[in-house]
Amino acid sequence: MSRYWSEVVRGLSPYVPGEQPKLANLVKLNTNENPYGPSPRVLEALRAEAADSLRLYPDPNSDRLREAIAAFHGVEANHVFVGNGSDEVLAHAFLALLKHDAPILFPDVTYSFYPVYCGLYGIEYQEVPLTDSFEIRVEDYFVPNGGIIFPNPNAPTARLLALGEIERLLEKNSDSVVVVDEAYIDFGGESAVGLIKKYPQLLVVHTLSKSHSLAGLRVGYAIGQAELIQALTRVKDSFNSYPLDRFAQAGAVASMQDREYFDQTRHKVVATRERLVSDLAALGFEVLPSAANFVFARHPQKDGAELAASLRSRSIIVRHFKKPARIAPFLRITVGTDEQCAALVNALKTILA
Ligand SMILES: *Cc1c(COP(=O)(O)O)cnc(C)c1O
């Protein structure tokens, strides 16, 4: 605290991102990055961008990128908003679409950035408990609200909500915006993007950080009807007109255009996940059904924090959340390469022996 801080800053409780350790040779399974590099076409586009043209500002509206994203999803470019990572897109959505008089709703176990944005923008919220099996029950959201947001699959549980359930929620909730954060949808779920034509209150958010192997480039986007996109654009142009630099725009365009590489890598991750799930189960872990590039698992005889610490001493890092109490026994483990997952399983074998 400092006397120079504004009252807003004094009241913040910032998000704490997963560790990015400076040590080499770690098996890094803690922040849901893709274990495979981006498409070679992305690297080529980035090299081409390293030129004298860097003296010029980038396109403030990222038109080429919005067109590439629109083509990828079969929508119009004016239904697409892009930002510096989906975290920025989400932040703008909180201010532009979720800040009303009534509290917004999100699950009690979910992406821990949501309450942080509420704190930043002074938005009231109510946490809706997941079921005992960590599922979202849409009936629990059939109450007056200022908006609804949840990831699908949910984080950190990895559990998927069926598209039919999302549609049931939208049918009962037409007066406020529903944001579906699909950061992990490419690893096993059906996207809600197809519903935006029918539901003007739906905003679907995606990131290139996970399924496109581009966490380091910082690109995310939202898809929704034009009036929602306009609201996000108004906030963006009141904050930073150039959120995506020339590299980010060029690299992201190339990634959206290489669907074959995208499909190859996500299918590899899914195949490794299925092996990891059965290996963990064989060690006695309870693993929640995962539709993501990570698994959420607990061992009935071992404390979650202790397990994470033992793995760390063996140079393997996974994510452990102390809060809320009901998830403290769990580890959130990113699906790495087959070799990384084998190293994890071997270390767990030793620790549990
Ligand atoms: C990773 C993640 C994001 C943020 O992605 P960036 O595009 O890297 O900012 C958003 N929501 C959820 C649920 C995530 O797991």
Short mmCIF file of C-alpha atoms in Angstrom, two decimals, residues 7-163:
data_model
loop_
_atom_site.label_atom_id
_atom_site.label_comp_id
_atom_site.label_asym_id
_atom_site.label_seq_id
_atom_site.Cartn_x
_atom_site.Cartn_y
_atom_site.Cartn_z
CA GLU A 7 -8.82 4.02 -3.90
CA VAL A 8 -9.59 1.65 -6.79
CA VAL A 9 -6.06 0.23 -6.69
CA ARG A 10 -6.18 -0.19 -2.91
CA GLY A 11 -9.29 -2.33 -3.29
CA LEU A 12 -8.00 -4.65 -6.04
CA SER A 13 -7.21 -8.34 -5.56
CA PRO A 14 -5.32 -9.12 -8.79
CA TYR A 15 -5.33 -12.44 -10.62
CA VAL A 16 -2.30 -14.63 -9.99
CA PRO A 17 -1.21 -16.39 -13.20
CA GLY A 18 0.42 -19.81 -13.14
CA GLU A 19 4.16 -19.72 -12.67
CA GLN A 20 6.45 -19.21 -15.70
CA PRO A 21 9.67 -20.52 -14.16
CA LYS A 22 13.03 -19.35 -15.46
CA LEU A 23 14.53 -22.83 -14.94
CA ALA A 24 15.12 -25.00 -17.98
CA ASN A 25 14.39 -28.75 -18.12
CA LEU A 26 11.16 -28.58 -16.18
CA VAL A 27 8.20 -30.72 -17.16
CA LYS A 28 5.82 -27.79 -17.29
CA LEU A 29 2.23 -28.93 -16.91
CA ASN A 30 0.84 -25.95 -14.98
CA THR A 31 -0.64 -23.36 -17.38
CA ASN A 32 -2.44 -25.36 -20.09
CA GLU A 33 -0.10 -24.34 -22.88
CA ASN A 34 0.07 -26.57 -25.95
CA PRO A 35 3.11 -28.89 -25.86
CA TYR A 36 3.52 -28.52 -29.64
CA GLY A 37 4.82 -25.41 -31.38
CA PRO A 38 2.63 -23.29 -33.65
CA SER A 39 2.14 -24.04 -37.35
CA PRO A 40 5.29 -23.52 -39.46
CA ARG A 41 3.19 -21.11 -41.52
CA VAL A 42 2.83 -18.90 -38.44
CA LEU A 43 6.61 -18.72 -38.02
CA GLU A 44 6.99 -17.85 -41.68
CA ALA A 45 4.43 -15.04 -41.39
CA LEU A 46 6.20 -13.67 -38.32
CA ARG A 47 9.56 -13.61 -40.10
CA ALA A 48 8.01 -11.76 -43.04
CA GLU A 49 6.62 -9.18 -40.62
CA ALA A 50 10.06 -8.27 -39.26
CA ALA A 51 10.52 -5.42 -41.74
CA ASP A 52 10.68 -1.65 -42.10
CA SER A 53 6.88 -1.57 -41.99
CA LEU A 54 7.18 -1.89 -38.20
CA ARG A 55 7.60 1.89 -38.15
CA LEU A 56 3.89 2.10 -39.05
CA TYR A 57 1.03 1.50 -36.66
CA PRO A 58 -0.80 -1.79 -37.19
CA ASP A 59 -4.36 -1.93 -38.54
CA PRO A 60 -6.41 -0.74 -35.53
CA ASN A 61 -9.35 -2.94 -36.56
CA SER A 62 -7.35 -6.07 -37.46
CA ASP A 63 -9.54 -6.47 -40.55
CA ARG A 64 -7.56 -9.28 -42.20
CA LEU A 65 -7.55 -11.24 -38.96
CA ARG A 66 -11.24 -10.72 -38.33
CA GLU A 67 -11.92 -11.93 -41.86
CA ALA A 68 -9.73 -15.02 -41.33
CA ILE A 69 -11.55 -15.80 -38.06
CA ALA A 70 -14.93 -15.24 -39.74
CA ALA A 71 -13.97 -17.62 -42.56
CA PHE A 72 -12.79 -20.23 -40.05
CA HIS A 73 -16.14 -20.17 -38.22
CA GLY A 74 -18.45 -19.44 -41.16
CA VAL A 75 -19.66 -16.08 -39.80
CA GLU A 76 -19.41 -12.46 -40.97
CA ALA A 77 -16.38 -10.30 -40.07
CA ASN A 78 -18.67 -7.80 -38.29
CA HIS A 79 -19.56 -10.61 -35.85
CA VAL A 80 -15.91 -10.85 -34.73
CA PHE A 81 -13.99 -8.82 -32.15
CA VAL A 82 -10.28 -9.42 -31.49
CA GLY A 83 -8.14 -8.55 -28.50
CA ASN A 84 -4.76 -8.92 -26.85
CA GLY A 85 -5.46 -12.40 -25.51
CA SER A 86 -8.94 -13.52 -24.60
CA ASP A 87 -8.31 -12.08 -21.13
CA GLU A 88 -8.52 -8.63 -22.70
CA VAL A 89 -11.62 -9.60 -24.70
CA LEU A 90 -13.22 -10.84 -21.46
CA ALA A 91 -12.25 -7.66 -19.61
CA HIS A 92 -13.97 -5.55 -22.28
CA ALA A 93 -17.02 -7.83 -22.14
CA PHE A 94 -17.32 -7.30 -18.38
CA LEU A 95 -17.33 -3.52 -18.80
CA ALA A 96 -19.33 -3.35 -22.04
CA LEU A 97 -21.95 -6.05 -21.50
CA LEU A 98 -21.98 -7.39 -17.93
CA LYS A 99 -21.99 -4.22 -15.82
CA HIS A 100 -25.62 -3.56 -14.91
CA ASP A 101 -27.60 -3.10 -11.70
CA ALA A 102 -28.33 -6.78 -11.06
CA PRO A 103 -25.47 -9.09 -10.03
CA ILE A 104 -23.96 -11.34 -12.69
CA LEU A 105 -23.82 -15.11 -12.22
CA PHE A 106 -20.93 -17.53 -12.61
CA PRO A 107 -20.04 -20.93 -11.08
CA ASP A 108 -18.43 -21.11 -7.62
CA VAL A 109 -15.61 -23.16 -9.14
CA THR A 110 -14.47 -21.45 -12.33
CA TYR A 111 -11.85 -19.26 -14.01
CA SER A 112 -10.53 -17.14 -11.15
CA PHE A 113 -10.16 -14.05 -13.35
CA TYR A 114 -13.95 -13.44 -13.36
CA PRO A 115 -14.20 -12.11 -9.79
CA VAL A 116 -11.06 -10.04 -10.45
CA TYR A 117 -12.74 -8.21 -13.36
CA CYS A 118 -15.80 -7.67 -11.15
CA GLY A 119 -13.53 -6.06 -8.57
CA LEU A 120 -11.85 -3.87 -11.18
CA TYR A 121 -15.09 -2.62 -12.70
CA GLY A 122 -17.30 -2.62 -9.59
CA ILE A 123 -19.63 -5.35 -10.83
CA GLU A 124 -21.65 -7.32 -8.30
CA TYR A 125 -21.69 -11.08 -8.70
CA GLN A 126 -23.22 -14.21 -7.27
CA GLU A 127 -21.41 -17.53 -7.36
CA VAL A 128 -23.67 -20.43 -8.32
CA PRO A 129 -22.49 -23.73 -6.78
CA LEU A 130 -21.60 -26.56 -9.15
CA THR A 131 -23.24 -29.90 -8.34
CA ASP A 132 -21.39 -32.43 -6.15
CA SER A 133 -19.97 -33.91 -9.35
CA PHE A 134 -18.74 -30.44 -10.44
CA GLU A 135 -21.34 -29.94 -13.13
CA ILE A 136 -23.14 -26.75 -14.15
CA ARG A 137 -26.91 -27.18 -13.68
CA VAL A 138 -28.57 -24.64 -15.96
CA GLU A 139 -31.77 -24.44 -13.87
CA ASP A 140 -29.70 -22.75 -11.17
CA TYR A 141 -29.27 -19.82 -13.57
CA PHE A 142 -33.00 -19.35 -14.23
CA VAL A 143 -33.14 -16.28 -11.96
CA PRO A 144 -33.02 -12.54 -12.65
CA ASN A 145 -29.40 -11.47 -13.33
CA GLY A 146 -27.20 -8.80 -14.88
CA GLY A 147 -25.46 -11.37 -17.08
CA ILE A 148 -24.03 -14.89 -17.02
CA ILE A 149 -20.49 -16.10 -17.76
CA PHE A 150 -18.86 -19.51 -17.61
CA PRO A 151 -16.13 -21.38 -19.45
CA ASN A 152 -17.13 -24.41 -21.50
CA PRO A 153 -15.43 -26.77 -20.82
CA ASN A 154 -15.25 -25.26 -17.33
CA ALA A 155 -11.89 -24.42 -15.80
CA PRO A 156 -10.33 -25.90 -13.74
CA THR A 157 -12.76 -28.86 -13.68
CA ALA A 158 -12.48 -29.67 -17.45
CA ARG A 159 -16.15 -30.70 -17.46
CA LEU A 160 -18.22 -29.97 -20.55
CA LEU A 161 -21.76 -28.60 -20.64
CA ALA A 162 -23.74 -30.03 -23.58
CA LEU A 163 -24.76 -27.57 -26.28
#
